Short mmCIF file of N, CA and C in Angstrom, two decimals:
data_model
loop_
_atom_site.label_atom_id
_atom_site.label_comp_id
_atom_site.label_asym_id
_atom_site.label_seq_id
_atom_site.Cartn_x
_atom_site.Cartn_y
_atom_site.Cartn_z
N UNK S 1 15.01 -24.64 14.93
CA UNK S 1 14.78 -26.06 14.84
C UNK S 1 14.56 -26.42 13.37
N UNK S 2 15.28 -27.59 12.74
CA UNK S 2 15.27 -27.47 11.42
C UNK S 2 13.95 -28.43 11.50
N UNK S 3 13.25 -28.48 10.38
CA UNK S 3 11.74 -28.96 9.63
C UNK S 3 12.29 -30.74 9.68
N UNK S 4 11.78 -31.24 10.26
CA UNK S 4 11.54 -33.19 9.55
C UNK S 4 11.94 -34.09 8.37
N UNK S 5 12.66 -34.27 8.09
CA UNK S 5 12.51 -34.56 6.63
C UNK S 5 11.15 -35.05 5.70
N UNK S 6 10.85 -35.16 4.93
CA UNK S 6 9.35 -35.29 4.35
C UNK S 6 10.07 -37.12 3.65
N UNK S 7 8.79 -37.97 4.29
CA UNK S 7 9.38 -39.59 3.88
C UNK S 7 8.34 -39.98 2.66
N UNK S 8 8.66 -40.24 1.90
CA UNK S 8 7.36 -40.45 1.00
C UNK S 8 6.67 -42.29 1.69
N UNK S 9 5.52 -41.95 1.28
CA UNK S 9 4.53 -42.99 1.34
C UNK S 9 4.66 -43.92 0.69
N UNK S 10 3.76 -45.00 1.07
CA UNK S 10 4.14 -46.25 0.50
C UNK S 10 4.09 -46.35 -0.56
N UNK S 11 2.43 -45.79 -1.13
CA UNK S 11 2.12 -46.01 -2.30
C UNK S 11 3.10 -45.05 -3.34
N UNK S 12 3.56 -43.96 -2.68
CA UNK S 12 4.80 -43.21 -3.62
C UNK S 12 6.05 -43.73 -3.85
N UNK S 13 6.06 -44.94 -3.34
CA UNK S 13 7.45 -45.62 -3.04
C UNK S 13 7.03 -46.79 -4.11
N UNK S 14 5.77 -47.34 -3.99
CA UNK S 14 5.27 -48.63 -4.76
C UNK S 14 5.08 -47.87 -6.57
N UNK S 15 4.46 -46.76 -6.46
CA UNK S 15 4.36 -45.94 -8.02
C UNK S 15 6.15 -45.65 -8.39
N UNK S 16 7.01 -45.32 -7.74
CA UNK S 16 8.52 -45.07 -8.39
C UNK S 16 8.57 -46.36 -8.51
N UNK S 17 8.78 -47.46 -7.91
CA UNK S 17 8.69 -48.35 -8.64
C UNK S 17 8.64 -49.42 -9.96
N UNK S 18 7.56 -49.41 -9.88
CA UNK S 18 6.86 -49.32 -10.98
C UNK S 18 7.11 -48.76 -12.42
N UNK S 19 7.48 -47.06 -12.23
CA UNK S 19 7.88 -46.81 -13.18
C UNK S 19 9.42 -47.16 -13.33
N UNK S 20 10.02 -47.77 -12.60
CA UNK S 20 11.20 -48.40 -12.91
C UNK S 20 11.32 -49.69 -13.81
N UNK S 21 10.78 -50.55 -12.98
CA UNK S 21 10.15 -51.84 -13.87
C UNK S 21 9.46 -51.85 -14.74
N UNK S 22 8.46 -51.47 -14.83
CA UNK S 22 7.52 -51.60 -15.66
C UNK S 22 7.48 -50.03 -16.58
N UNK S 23 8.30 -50.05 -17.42
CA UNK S 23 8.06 -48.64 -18.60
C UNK S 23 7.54 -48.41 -19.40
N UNK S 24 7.44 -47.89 -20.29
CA UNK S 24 6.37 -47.46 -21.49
C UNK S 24 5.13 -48.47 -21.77
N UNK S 25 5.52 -49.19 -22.79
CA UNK S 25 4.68 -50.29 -22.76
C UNK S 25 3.71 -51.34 -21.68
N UNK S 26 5.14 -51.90 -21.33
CA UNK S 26 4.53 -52.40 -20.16
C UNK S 26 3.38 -52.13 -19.32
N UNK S 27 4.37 -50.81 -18.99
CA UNK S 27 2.99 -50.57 -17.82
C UNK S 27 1.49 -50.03 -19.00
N UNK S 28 1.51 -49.85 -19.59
CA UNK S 28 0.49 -49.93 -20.33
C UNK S 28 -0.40 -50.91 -20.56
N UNK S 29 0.19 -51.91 -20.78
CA UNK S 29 -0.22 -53.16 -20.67
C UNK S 29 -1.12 -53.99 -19.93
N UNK S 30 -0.32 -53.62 -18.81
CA UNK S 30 -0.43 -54.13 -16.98
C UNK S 30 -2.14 -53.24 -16.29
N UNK S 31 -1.73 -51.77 -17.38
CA UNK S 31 -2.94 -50.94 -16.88
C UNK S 31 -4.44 -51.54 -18.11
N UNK S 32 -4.15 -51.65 -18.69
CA UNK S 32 -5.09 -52.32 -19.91
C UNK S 32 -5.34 -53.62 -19.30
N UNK S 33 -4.67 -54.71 -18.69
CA UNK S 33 -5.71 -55.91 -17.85
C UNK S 33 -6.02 -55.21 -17.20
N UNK S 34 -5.80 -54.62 -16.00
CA UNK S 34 -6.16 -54.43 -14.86
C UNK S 34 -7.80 -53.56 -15.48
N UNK S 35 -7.81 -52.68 -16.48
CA UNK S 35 -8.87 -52.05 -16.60
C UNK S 35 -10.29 -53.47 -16.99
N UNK S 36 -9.64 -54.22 -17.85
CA UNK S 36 -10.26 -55.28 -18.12
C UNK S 36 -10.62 -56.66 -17.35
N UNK S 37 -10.01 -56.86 -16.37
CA UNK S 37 -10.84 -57.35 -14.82
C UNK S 37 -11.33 -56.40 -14.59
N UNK S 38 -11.38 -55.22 -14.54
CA UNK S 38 -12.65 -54.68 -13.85
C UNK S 38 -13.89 -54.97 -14.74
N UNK S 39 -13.98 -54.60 -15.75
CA UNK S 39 -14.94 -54.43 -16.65
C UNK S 39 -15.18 -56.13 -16.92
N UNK S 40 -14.68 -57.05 -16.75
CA UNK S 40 -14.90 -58.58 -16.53
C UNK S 40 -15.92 -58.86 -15.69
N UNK S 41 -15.28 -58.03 -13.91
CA UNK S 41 -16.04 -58.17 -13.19
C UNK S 41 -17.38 -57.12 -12.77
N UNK S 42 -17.17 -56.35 -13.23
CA UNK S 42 -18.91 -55.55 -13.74
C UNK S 42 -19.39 -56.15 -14.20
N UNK S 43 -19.60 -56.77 -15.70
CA UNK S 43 -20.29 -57.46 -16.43
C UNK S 43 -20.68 -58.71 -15.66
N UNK S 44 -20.24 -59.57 -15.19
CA UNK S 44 -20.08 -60.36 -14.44
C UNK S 44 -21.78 -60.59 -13.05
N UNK S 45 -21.24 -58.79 -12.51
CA UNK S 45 -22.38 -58.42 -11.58
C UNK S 45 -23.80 -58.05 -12.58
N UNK S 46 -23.75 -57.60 -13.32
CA UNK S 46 -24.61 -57.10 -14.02
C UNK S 46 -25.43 -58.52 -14.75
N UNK S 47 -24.60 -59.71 -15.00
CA UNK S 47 -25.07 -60.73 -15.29
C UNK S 47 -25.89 -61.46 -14.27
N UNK S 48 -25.71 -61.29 -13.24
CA UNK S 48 -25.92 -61.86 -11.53
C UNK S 48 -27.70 -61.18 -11.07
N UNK S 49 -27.46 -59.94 -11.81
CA UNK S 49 -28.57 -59.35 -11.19
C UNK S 49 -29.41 -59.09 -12.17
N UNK S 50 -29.54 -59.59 -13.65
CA UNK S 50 -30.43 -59.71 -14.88
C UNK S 50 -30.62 -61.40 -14.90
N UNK S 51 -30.05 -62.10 -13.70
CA UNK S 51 -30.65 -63.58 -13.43
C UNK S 51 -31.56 -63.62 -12.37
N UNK S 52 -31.01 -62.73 -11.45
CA UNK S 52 -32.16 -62.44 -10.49
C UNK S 52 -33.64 -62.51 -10.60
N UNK S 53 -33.39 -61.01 -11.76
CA UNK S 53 -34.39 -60.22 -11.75
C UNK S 53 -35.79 -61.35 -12.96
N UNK S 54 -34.93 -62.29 -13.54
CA UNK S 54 -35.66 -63.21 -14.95
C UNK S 54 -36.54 -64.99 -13.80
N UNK S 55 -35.48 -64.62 -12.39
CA UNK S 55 -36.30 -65.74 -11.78
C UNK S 55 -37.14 -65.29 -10.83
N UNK S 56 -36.87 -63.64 -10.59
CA UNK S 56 -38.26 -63.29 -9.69
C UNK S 56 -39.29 -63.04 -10.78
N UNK S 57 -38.91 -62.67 -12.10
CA UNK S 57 -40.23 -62.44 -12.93
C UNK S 57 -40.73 -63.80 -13.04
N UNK S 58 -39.97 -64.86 -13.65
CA UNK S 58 -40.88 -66.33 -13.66
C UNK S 58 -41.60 -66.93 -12.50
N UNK S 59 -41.03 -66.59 -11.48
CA UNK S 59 -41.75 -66.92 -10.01
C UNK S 59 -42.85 -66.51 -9.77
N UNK S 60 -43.31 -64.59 -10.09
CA UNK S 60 -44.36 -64.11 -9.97
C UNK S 60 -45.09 -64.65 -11.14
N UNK S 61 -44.16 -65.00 -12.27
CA UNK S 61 -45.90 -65.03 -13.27
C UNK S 61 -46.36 -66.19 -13.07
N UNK S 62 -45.53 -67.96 -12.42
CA UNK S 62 -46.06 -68.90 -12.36
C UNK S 62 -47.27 -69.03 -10.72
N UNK S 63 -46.95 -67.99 -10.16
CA UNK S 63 -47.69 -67.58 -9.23
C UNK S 63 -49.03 -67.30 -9.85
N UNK S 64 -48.97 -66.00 -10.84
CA UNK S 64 -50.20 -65.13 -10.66
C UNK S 64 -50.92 -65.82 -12.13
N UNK S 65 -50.44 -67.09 -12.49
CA UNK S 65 -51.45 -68.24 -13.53
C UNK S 65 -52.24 -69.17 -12.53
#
């Protein structure tokens, strides 16, 4: 019985791709935003939760005057 053929996956189908379109540069590029929305949206969270943390401190200290 001969073996299945082996089908590649999506995402192996979406990465050849890619390196079709998008070559040297490019995809360099494409990977340099993408790293930079992330790091947009970290900072972002990190901003969210050093506002938090500045209106539970003013809350407790206008409390404990």
């Amino acid at each position: 019985m001969p073996a299945a053929p082996v089908r590649p996956s999506v995402t192996d189908a979406l990465l050849a791709l890619e390196g079709l379109l998008l070559r040297g540069g490019q995809r360099t590029a494409r990977r340099n935003a993408w790293t930079a929305v992330l790091e947009d949206r970290r900072r972002a969270k990190d901003r969210d939760e050093a506002e938090h943390v500045l209106e539970a401190v003013s809350t407790g200290a206008s409390q404990a005057t």
